[in-house]
Short mmCIF file of C-alpha atoms and ligand atoms in Angstrom, two decimals:
data_model
loop_
_atom_site.label_atom_id
_atom_site.label_comp_id
_atom_site.label_asym_id
_atom_site.label_seq_id
_atom_site.Cartn_x
_atom_site.Cartn_y
_atom_site.Cartn_z
CA UNK A 22 1.57 -39.39 -15.13
CA UNK A 23 1.42 -43.20 -14.84
CA UNK A 24 0.89 -45.47 -11.91
CA UNK A 25 1.15 -48.91 -11.07
CA UNK A 26 -1.43 -51.81 -11.41
CA UNK A 27 -1.77 -52.17 -7.59
CA UNK A 28 -2.29 -48.29 -7.07
CA UNK A 29 -4.72 -48.13 -10.03
CA UNK A 30 -6.77 -51.03 -8.38
CA UNK A 31 -6.86 -49.29 -5.15
CA UNK A 32 -8.40 -46.35 -6.88
CA UNK A 33 -11.05 -48.45 -8.66
CA UNK A 34 -11.82 -50.29 -5.47
CA UNK A 35 -12.32 -46.83 -3.80
CA UNK A 36 -15.15 -46.28 -6.32
CA UNK A 37 -16.65 -49.75 -5.73
CA UNK A 38 -15.24 -51.61 -8.74
CA UNK A 39 -14.61 -55.18 -8.28
CA UNK A 40 -10.86 -55.94 -7.99
CA UNK A 41 -8.83 -58.84 -6.24
CA UNK A 42 -7.64 -58.83 -3.00
CA UNK A 43 -3.87 -58.10 -2.95
CA UNK A 44 -0.50 -56.66 -1.21
CA UNK A 45 2.38 -54.84 -2.86
CA UNK A 46 5.65 -56.10 -1.59
CA UNK A 47 9.34 -55.05 -1.89
CA UNK A 48 11.02 -58.29 -0.48
CA UNK A 49 10.73 -62.01 -0.05
CA UNK A 50 9.80 -61.58 3.61
CA UNK A 51 6.95 -59.13 2.97
CA UNK A 52 5.83 -61.49 0.07
CA UNK A 53 5.50 -64.26 2.73
CA UNK A 54 3.62 -62.38 5.00
CA UNK A 55 1.32 -60.94 2.16
CA UNK A 56 0.68 -64.54 0.78
CA UNK A 57 -0.09 -65.85 4.32
CA UNK A 58 -2.65 -62.97 4.95
CA UNK A 59 -4.22 -63.69 1.62
CA UNK A 60 -4.66 -67.37 2.44
CA UNK A 61 -4.42 -69.07 -1.27
CA UNK A 62 -4.96 -71.64 -2.45
CA UNK A 63 -4.03 -69.80 -5.49
CA UNK A 64 -1.66 -66.64 -5.79
CA UNK A 65 -0.42 -64.60 -8.64
CA UNK A 66 2.81 -62.65 -8.27
CA UNK A 67 2.87 -59.59 -10.66
CA UNK A 68 5.77 -57.34 -11.69
CA UNK A 69 4.88 -53.76 -11.02
CA UNK A 70 6.51 -51.68 -13.95
CA UNK A 71 4.87 -48.82 -15.73
CA UNK A 72 4.60 -50.99 -18.87
CA UNK A 73 1.96 -53.51 -20.21
CA UNK A 74 2.86 -57.04 -21.64
CA UNK A 75 4.09 -58.39 -18.45
CA UNK A 76 2.72 -61.72 -18.51
CA UNK A 77 4.27 -62.55 -22.05
CA UNK A 78 7.50 -60.66 -21.00
CA UNK A 79 11.01 -62.08 -20.56
CA UNK A 80 13.61 -61.55 -17.80
CA UNK A 81 17.13 -60.53 -19.03
CA UNK A 82 18.65 -62.57 -16.17
CA UNK A 83 18.61 -66.25 -16.53
CA UNK A 84 18.26 -66.52 -12.46
CA UNK A 85 14.86 -64.99 -12.86
CA UNK A 86 13.58 -68.25 -14.48
CA UNK A 87 11.78 -68.82 -17.82
CA UNK A 88 8.39 -67.65 -16.70
CA UNK A 89 7.12 -64.24 -17.75
CA UNK A 90 6.33 -61.02 -15.32
CA UNK A 91 3.10 -62.46 -14.10
CA UNK A 92 3.22 -65.80 -12.43
CA UNK A 93 0.66 -68.11 -10.88
CA UNK A 94 1.66 -69.76 -7.73
CA UNK A 95 0.14 -72.79 -5.88
CA UNK A 96 1.93 -72.45 -2.67
CA UNK A 97 3.52 -69.98 -0.37
CA UNK A 98 6.90 -71.47 -1.05
CA UNK A 99 6.26 -70.86 -4.71
CA UNK A 100 5.41 -67.21 -4.25
CA UNK A 101 8.62 -66.72 -2.31
CA UNK A 102 10.68 -68.58 -4.98
CA UNK A 103 9.01 -66.30 -7.77
CA UNK A 104 9.61 -63.04 -5.65
CA UNK A 105 13.06 -64.05 -5.14
CA UNK A 106 13.49 -64.53 -8.79
CA UNK A 107 11.93 -61.47 -10.11
CA UNK A 108 12.90 -58.73 -7.52
CA UNK A 109 15.78 -56.63 -8.99
CA UNK A 110 15.66 -58.36 -12.34
CA UNK A 111 15.00 -56.67 -15.50
CA UNK A 112 11.79 -57.45 -17.38
CA UNK A 113 11.52 -56.84 -21.14
CA UNK A 114 7.92 -56.66 -22.74
CA UNK A 115 6.48 -55.31 -25.98
CA UNK A 116 6.03 -51.87 -24.13
CA UNK A 117 9.53 -51.47 -22.47
CA UNK A 118 11.70 -51.61 -25.39
CA UNK A 119 14.92 -53.77 -25.49
CA UNK A 120 16.33 -51.99 -22.45
CA UNK A 121 13.55 -53.53 -20.30
CA UNK A 122 12.39 -52.29 -16.74
CA UNK A 123 13.89 -53.33 -13.51
CA UNK A 124 11.21 -54.83 -11.23
CA UNK A 125 11.50 -53.16 -7.78
CA UNK A 126 8.14 -53.96 -6.55
CA UNK A 127 5.67 -56.94 -6.93
CA UNK A 128 2.01 -57.42 -6.23
CA UNK A 129 0.84 -60.53 -4.56
CA UNK A 130 -2.80 -61.02 -5.61
CA UNK A 131 -5.53 -63.74 -5.04
CA UNK A 132 -5.65 -65.92 -7.95
CA UNK A 133 -8.87 -65.85 -9.89
CA UNK A 134 -10.64 -68.72 -11.85
CA UNK A 135 -11.27 -67.26 -15.16
CA UNK A 136 -14.28 -68.18 -17.42
CA UNK A 137 -13.71 -65.28 -19.99
CA UNK A 138 -11.28 -62.47 -20.79
CA UNK A 139 -12.61 -59.12 -22.24
CA UNK A 140 -11.18 -55.75 -23.11
CA UNK A 141 -12.37 -52.48 -21.65
CA UNK A 142 -10.69 -49.14 -21.78
CA UNK A 143 -11.68 -45.45 -21.49
CA UNK A 144 -10.05 -42.45 -22.78
CA UNK A 145 -10.69 -38.80 -23.83
CA UNK A 146 -11.66 -38.90 -27.42
CA UNK A 147 -10.26 -35.50 -28.85
CA UNK A 148 -12.58 -35.78 -31.88
CA UNK A 149 -15.83 -35.63 -30.03
CA UNK A 150 -14.19 -33.89 -26.85
CA UNK A 151 -15.93 -36.73 -24.65
CA UNK A 152 -14.93 -39.65 -22.49
CA UNK A 153 -15.13 -42.61 -24.76
CA UNK A 154 -15.44 -46.27 -23.92
CA UNK A 155 -13.73 -49.02 -26.03
CA UNK A 156 -14.87 -52.53 -25.31
CA UNK A 157 -14.11 -56.00 -26.91
CA UNK A 158 -14.89 -59.73 -26.35
CA UNK A 159 -11.16 -60.28 -27.37
CA UNK A 160 -9.60 -59.46 -24.00
CA UNK A 161 -6.28 -60.69 -22.49
CA UNK A 162 -4.26 -60.34 -25.91
CA UNK A 163 -2.85 -57.52 -27.92
CA UNK A 164 -5.65 -55.15 -28.64
CA UNK A 165 -3.62 -53.59 -31.42
CA UNK A 166 -3.74 -56.89 -33.29
CA UNK A 167 -7.59 -57.20 -32.75
CA UNK A 168 -8.03 -53.69 -33.98
CA UNK A 169 -6.11 -54.43 -37.10
CA UNK A 170 -7.22 -57.83 -38.00
CA UNK A 171 -10.82 -57.88 -36.62
CA UNK A 172 -11.88 -54.41 -36.14
CA UNK A 173 -15.66 -55.47 -35.91
CA UNK A 174 -14.84 -56.95 -32.66
CA UNK A 175 -14.37 -53.63 -31.22
CA UNK A 176 -17.11 -51.37 -29.91
CA UNK A 177 -16.75 -47.85 -29.07
CA UNK A 178 -19.11 -44.97 -27.82
CA UNK A 179 -18.52 -41.75 -26.10
CA UNK A 180 -20.72 -40.20 -23.13
CA UNK A 181 -22.30 -36.82 -23.36
CA UNK A 182 -20.86 -34.95 -20.40
CA UNK A 183 -24.20 -33.26 -20.05
CA UNK A 184 -25.90 -36.39 -19.25
CA UNK A 185 -23.00 -38.22 -17.86
CA UNK A 186 -23.24 -41.98 -17.74
CA UNK A 187 -26.64 -43.43 -18.45
CA UNK A 188 -28.14 -46.88 -18.22
CA UNK A 189 -28.13 -47.29 -21.96
CA UNK A 190 -24.23 -47.16 -21.94
CA UNK A 191 -24.10 -50.21 -19.54
CA UNK A 192 -26.54 -51.93 -21.85
CA UNK A 193 -24.39 -51.23 -24.61
CA UNK A 194 -21.29 -52.60 -22.95
CA UNK A 195 -23.16 -55.77 -21.94
CA UNK A 196 -24.41 -56.26 -25.54
CA UNK A 197 -21.01 -55.84 -26.90
CA UNK A 198 -19.73 -58.34 -24.56
CA UNK A 199 -22.59 -61.02 -24.93
CA UNK A 200 -23.65 -60.59 -21.29
CA UNK A 201 -27.09 -61.23 -20.01
CA UNK A 202 -28.83 -61.45 -16.88
CA UNK A 203 -27.12 -60.64 -13.77
CA UNK A 204 -23.71 -60.13 -15.55
CA UNK A 205 -25.37 -57.44 -17.74
CA UNK A 206 -26.58 -55.67 -14.62
CA UNK A 207 -22.97 -55.86 -13.20
CA UNK A 208 -21.81 -54.36 -16.33
CA UNK A 209 -24.02 -51.55 -15.91
CA UNK A 210 -22.87 -50.91 -12.30
CA UNK A 211 -19.04 -51.38 -13.39
CA UNK A 212 -19.51 -48.71 -16.14
CA UNK A 213 -20.99 -46.26 -13.66
CA UNK A 214 -18.10 -46.88 -11.34
CA UNK A 215 -15.44 -46.68 -13.83
CA UNK A 216 -16.81 -43.36 -15.21
CA UNK A 217 -16.93 -41.88 -11.71
CA UNK A 218 -13.39 -42.86 -11.14
CA UNK A 219 -12.22 -41.66 -14.84
CA UNK A 220 -13.87 -38.21 -14.34
CA UNK A 221 -13.32 -37.78 -10.67
CA UNK A 222 -9.64 -38.34 -10.78
CA UNK A 223 -8.98 -36.54 -14.02
CA UNK A 224 -7.68 -39.52 -15.96
CA UNK A 225 -6.33 -39.58 -19.30
CA UNK A 226 -6.54 -43.21 -19.68
CA UNK A 227 -7.92 -46.22 -17.88
CA UNK A 228 -7.33 -49.78 -19.44
CA UNK A 229 -8.66 -52.90 -17.92
CA UNK A 230 -7.17 -55.77 -19.81
CA UNK A 231 -8.38 -58.25 -18.91
CA UNK A 232 -11.86 -57.76 -17.55
CA UNK A 233 -12.87 -61.25 -16.54
CA UNK A 234 -15.94 -63.20 -15.93
CA UNK A 235 -15.14 -65.72 -13.15
CA UNK A 236 -16.35 -69.34 -13.14
CA UNK A 237 -18.74 -68.29 -10.40
CA UNK A 238 -20.32 -65.59 -12.49
CA UNK A 239 -18.52 -62.25 -11.52
CA UNK A 240 -17.23 -59.61 -13.46
CA UNK A 241 -13.82 -58.48 -12.19
CA UNK A 242 -10.94 -55.98 -13.12
CA UNK A 243 -7.98 -58.24 -13.40
CA UNK A 244 -5.48 -55.65 -14.66
CA UNK A 245 -5.62 -52.03 -14.56
CA UNK A 246 -3.47 -49.30 -16.05
CA UNK A 247 -4.17 -45.69 -15.41
CA UNK A 248 -2.57 -42.41 -16.50
CA UNK A 249 -3.48 -38.89 -15.38
CA UNK A 250 -3.91 -35.70 -17.39
CA UNK A 251 -0.97 -33.96 -16.21
CA UNK A 252 -2.59 -30.66 -16.52
CA UNK A 253 -4.99 -31.46 -13.92
CA UNK A 254 -2.75 -32.92 -11.49
CA UNK A 255 -2.79 -30.01 -9.37
CA UNK A 256 -6.26 -30.93 -8.33
CA UNK A 257 -5.03 -34.26 -7.08
CA UNK A 258 -1.97 -34.14 -4.73
CA UNK A 259 -2.76 -37.65 -3.65
CA UNK A 260 -2.43 -38.92 -6.83
CA UNK A 261 0.85 -37.00 -7.44
CA UNK A 262 2.06 -38.86 -4.28
CA UNK A 263 1.94 -42.16 -6.18
CA UNK A 264 4.24 -41.02 -8.73
CA UNK A 265 7.29 -43.42 -8.84
CA UNK A 266 10.33 -41.41 -9.97
CA UNK A 267 12.33 -44.83 -10.55
CA UNK A 268 10.00 -45.24 -13.68
CA UNK A 269 10.59 -42.17 -15.11
CA UNK A 270 13.48 -40.85 -17.10
CA UNK A 271 15.88 -38.98 -14.67
CA UNK A 272 16.58 -36.14 -17.38
CA UNK A 273 12.97 -35.62 -17.89
CA UNK A 274 12.49 -35.38 -14.17
CA UNK A 275 15.09 -32.70 -14.08
CA UNK A 276 13.70 -30.86 -16.94
CA UNK A 277 10.28 -30.84 -15.21
CA UNK A 278 11.65 -28.97 -12.48
CA UNK A 279 12.64 -26.24 -14.69
CA UNK A 280 9.27 -26.38 -16.53
CA UNK A 281 11.15 -27.31 -19.81
CA UNK A 282 9.21 -29.41 -22.37
CA UNK A 283 11.74 -32.27 -22.83
CA UNK A 284 11.41 -35.75 -24.08
CA UNK A 285 14.42 -38.08 -24.19
CA UNK A 286 15.01 -39.90 -27.55
CA UNK A 287 17.43 -42.60 -28.82
CA UNK A 288 19.59 -40.52 -31.14
CA UNK A 289 22.87 -38.72 -30.85
CA UNK A 290 22.10 -35.09 -31.56
CA UNK A 291 21.08 -33.16 -28.60
CA UNK A 292 18.85 -30.11 -29.48
CA UNK A 293 17.94 -27.11 -27.75
CA UNK A 294 15.16 -25.17 -29.43
CA UNK A 295 12.71 -22.44 -28.67
CA UNK A 296 8.92 -23.50 -29.66
CA UNK A 297 7.61 -26.93 -30.21
CA UNK A 298 7.08 -26.35 -34.03
CA UNK A 299 10.75 -25.36 -34.53
CA UNK A 300 11.84 -28.32 -32.24
CA UNK A 301 10.02 -30.61 -34.28
CA UNK A 302 11.50 -28.98 -37.42
CA UNK A 303 14.88 -29.27 -36.07
CA UNK A 304 14.45 -32.87 -35.28
CA UNK A 305 13.24 -33.57 -39.09
CA UNK A 306 16.15 -31.89 -40.55
CA UNK A 307 18.41 -33.70 -38.38
CA UNK A 308 16.97 -37.19 -39.62
CA UNK A 309 17.12 -35.56 -43.38
CA UNK A 310 20.83 -35.12 -42.87
CA UNK A 311 21.02 -38.73 -41.78
CA UNK A 312 21.31 -38.46 -37.99
CA UNK A 313 18.88 -39.06 -35.08
CA UNK A 314 17.95 -36.52 -32.31
CA UNK A 315 18.77 -37.48 -28.92
CA UNK A 316 15.87 -35.52 -27.45
CA UNK A 317 12.87 -32.96 -28.11
CA UNK A 318 13.58 -29.82 -25.91
CA UNK A 319 11.51 -26.72 -26.07
CA UNK A 320 12.79 -24.00 -23.78
CA UNK A 321 9.87 -21.90 -24.35
CA UNK A 322 9.27 -18.36 -25.18
CA UNK A 323 10.45 -16.34 -22.31
CA UNK A 324 13.24 -18.71 -21.02
CA UNK A 325 15.44 -17.10 -18.47
CA UNK A 326 19.46 -17.62 -18.45
CA UNK A 327 18.87 -20.08 -15.54
CA UNK A 328 16.43 -22.30 -17.63
CA UNK A 329 18.72 -22.40 -20.76
CA UNK A 330 21.61 -23.29 -18.41
CA UNK A 331 19.68 -26.20 -16.95
CA UNK A 332 18.50 -27.40 -20.54
CA UNK A 333 21.97 -27.27 -21.53
CA UNK A 334 23.19 -29.40 -18.44
CA UNK A 335 20.56 -31.94 -19.01
CA UNK A 336 21.73 -32.32 -22.72
CA UNK A 337 25.36 -32.55 -21.97
CA UNK A 338 24.64 -35.06 -19.01
CA UNK A 339 23.16 -37.66 -21.68
CA UNK A 340 25.94 -40.08 -22.57
CA UNK A 341 24.45 -40.71 -26.00
CA UNK A 342 24.83 -37.27 -27.10
CA UNK A 343 27.78 -36.79 -29.59
CA UNK A 344 27.01 -33.23 -30.78
CA UNK A 345 24.58 -30.56 -29.73
CA UNK A 346 22.45 -28.27 -32.01
CA UNK A 347 21.21 -25.06 -30.59
CA UNK A 348 18.65 -23.55 -32.98
CA UNK A 349 16.81 -20.35 -31.62
CA UNK A 350 14.70 -18.09 -33.19
CA UNK A 351 14.38 -14.90 -30.95
CA UNK A 352 10.80 -13.62 -31.10
CA UNK A 353 9.88 -13.16 -27.49
CA UNK A 354 13.16 -15.03 -26.49
CA UNK A 355 16.38 -12.78 -26.86
CA UNK A 356 19.36 -14.25 -28.74
CA UNK A 357 21.81 -12.63 -26.02
CA UNK A 358 19.90 -14.48 -23.05
CA UNK A 359 20.55 -17.94 -25.10
CA UNK A 360 24.05 -17.07 -25.77
CA UNK A 361 24.62 -16.28 -22.06
CA UNK A 362 22.83 -19.32 -20.77
CA UNK A 363 24.90 -21.28 -23.14
CA UNK A 364 28.03 -19.86 -22.25
CA UNK A 365 27.26 -20.17 -18.40
CA UNK A 366 26.48 -23.92 -18.84
CA UNK A 367 29.53 -24.72 -20.86
CA UNK A 368 31.87 -22.95 -18.08
CA UNK A 369 30.04 -24.98 -15.50
CA UNK A 370 29.91 -28.53 -17.13
CA UNK A 371 32.34 -28.19 -20.04
CA UNK A 372 31.99 -29.13 -23.48
CA UNK A 373 33.20 -32.55 -24.65
CA UNK A 374 31.16 -32.69 -27.92
CA UNK A 375 30.80 -30.30 -31.00
CA UNK A 376 28.23 -27.40 -30.43
CA UNK A 377 26.69 -25.57 -33.61
CA UNK A 378 24.75 -22.65 -32.63
CA UNK A 379 22.20 -21.14 -35.11
CA UNK A 380 20.71 -17.75 -33.80
CA UNK A 381 18.18 -15.60 -35.53
CA UNK A 382 15.81 -12.74 -34.68
CA UNK A 383 15.81 -10.25 -31.51
CA UNK A 384 19.26 -9.36 -30.70
CA UNK A 385 21.05 -11.59 -32.88
CA UNK A 386 24.06 -9.70 -33.48
CA UNK A 387 24.60 -9.13 -29.89
CA UNK A 388 24.04 -12.96 -29.27
CA UNK A 389 26.72 -13.85 -31.83
CA UNK A 390 29.08 -11.17 -30.54
CA UNK A 391 28.88 -12.64 -26.94
CA UNK A 392 29.38 -16.14 -28.37
CA UNK A 393 32.28 -15.23 -30.34
CA UNK A 394 33.99 -13.24 -27.53
CA UNK A 395 33.52 -16.14 -25.25
CA UNK A 396 36.38 -18.02 -26.71
CA UNK A 397 34.43 -21.13 -26.70
CA UNK A 398 34.54 -23.51 -29.62
CA UNK A 399 31.27 -23.04 -31.02
CA UNK A 400 30.36 -23.61 -34.85
CA UNK A 401 28.26 -20.83 -36.20
CA UNK A 402 25.64 -21.51 -38.68
CA UNK A 403 23.57 -19.21 -40.78
CA UNK A 404 20.63 -21.11 -41.33
CA UNK A 405 18.68 -24.32 -40.36
CA UNK A 406 20.03 -26.30 -43.25
CA UNK A 407 23.54 -25.05 -42.69
CA UNK A 408 23.27 -25.70 -38.90
CA UNK A 409 22.04 -29.42 -39.50
CA UNK A 410 24.69 -30.12 -42.15
CA UNK A 411 27.47 -28.86 -39.85
CA UNK A 412 26.39 -30.74 -36.77
CA UNK A 413 25.72 -34.16 -38.51
CA UNK A 414 29.16 -33.56 -40.33
CA UNK A 415 30.58 -32.93 -36.92
CA UNK A 416 29.25 -35.77 -35.34
CA UNK A 417 30.09 -37.98 -38.05
CA UNK A 418 33.76 -36.83 -37.94
CA UNK A 419 33.71 -37.38 -34.38
CA UNK A 420 32.57 -41.10 -34.52
P1 ADP B 510 -0.03 -57.73 -18.67
O1 ADP B 510 -1.24 -57.22 -19.34
O2 ADP B 510 0.80 -56.57 -18.20
O3 ADP B 510 0.39 -59.01 -19.26
P2 ADP B 510 -1.96 -58.90 -16.69
O4 ADP B 510 -2.44 -58.39 -15.43
O5 ADP B 510 -3.04 -58.61 -17.76
O6 ADP B 510 -0.74 -58.28 -17.18
O7 ADP B 510 -1.86 -60.36 -16.57
C1 ADP B 510 -1.67 -61.17 -17.65
C2 ADP B 510 -2.47 -62.57 -17.63
O8 ADP B 510 -2.14 -63.21 -16.25
C3 ADP B 510 -4.01 -62.15 -17.77
O9 ADP B 510 -4.39 -61.97 -18.80
C4 ADP B 510 -4.62 -63.27 -16.81
O10 ADP B 510 -4.75 -64.26 -17.72
C5 ADP B 510 -3.43 -63.74 -15.94
N1 ADP B 510 -3.80 -63.18 -14.51
C6 ADP B 510 -3.45 -61.77 -14.07
N2 ADP B 510 -3.88 -61.68 -12.90
C7 ADP B 510 -4.66 -62.77 -12.43
C8 ADP B 510 -5.26 -63.15 -11.25
N3 ADP B 510 -5.24 -62.29 -10.29
N4 ADP B 510 -5.75 -64.44 -11.27
C9 ADP B 510 -5.45 -65.17 -12.41
N5 ADP B 510 -4.88 -65.05 -13.43
C10 ADP B 510 -4.40 -63.66 -13.59
MG1 MG B 511 -3.02 -56.92 -19.04
#
């Protein structure tokens, strides 16, 4: 689960980390009040969307102006103008994809005088099973480019959970960033605060880009991106409350209600499969036959008829879906349950696109019988190859 920059900064602040003062707003009036209370003389108006690269992003609407999604304002009038332009407009950044994201809230923040911009992030390193820090002097810009062109400028290390964060970790960060004296001390304090926030809130990722040195010699977290480990969210109801459903795919939200593993994709063939491995193989074979999957969907081992019906409805509600491939291996799952779920869903929502069903395993004969006796226009397939060939042919014939 992801949250907005201003929410992430509130968490960092709770752990004592240095962030700018700011107020989240939803209207021009709120922005005026926020800018007045902050006092100026410099404000930054920041689009709050769950994607980075906002500063260099571009709005789709000409009315939003030429500037990007993060704007420096020198007067309260300018703050109001920017908020008026950006609210409701669609921001396209390197991370949003071409469709962009609508800006529904803005963060009005104190402007900082920047001396230097660094990069700092934390994540769970799967290789070591530890929380790792990644730091670089090359902040503010695309860290992927730094990693590719000048990997020596990135320093990483991980923290032993048995000792937790130690003073030497802080010194490693200070050295990597070329900080001495009081700034090195600040780096040590910040490292401890960030580590406490990361582990205390069960974060999966924390990225501060840029971490700055101000002209008056203070370290500050100028941007913050946080995502949480979804398996630990049950321990943090206050973090779950920060969820912004408008930032999430509505089909994925619906799927999460039924505990389905569903990820929306860009293709045309909707897939309903049981088992993550089989779902991956099904997506691969669709591509092999020249089409693209519209989703990843694993209904799981012991799915009920209700779950299958919900899954089928989510797939058919996607306007990009031009055909559906149901590929079930009945191990724990019984083929007749799948057949009943599919039929119930089709009766409920109708079927406007071709449907290929491949069933194998437990109660396969019964499953096939249920489908053939239903009178539905279902194309039966013998194996995975046959199924992929048939659905791709049906979709292409339909186009
Ligand atoms: P993104 O990474 O999505 O582009 P950032 O929050 O990193 O958004 O902002 C982009 C750039 O805008 C920063 O690298 C920094 O140079 C500038 N900036 C952001 N916040 C402030 C601020 N409070 N004061 C001054 N400059 C800022
Ligand atoms: Mg940034």
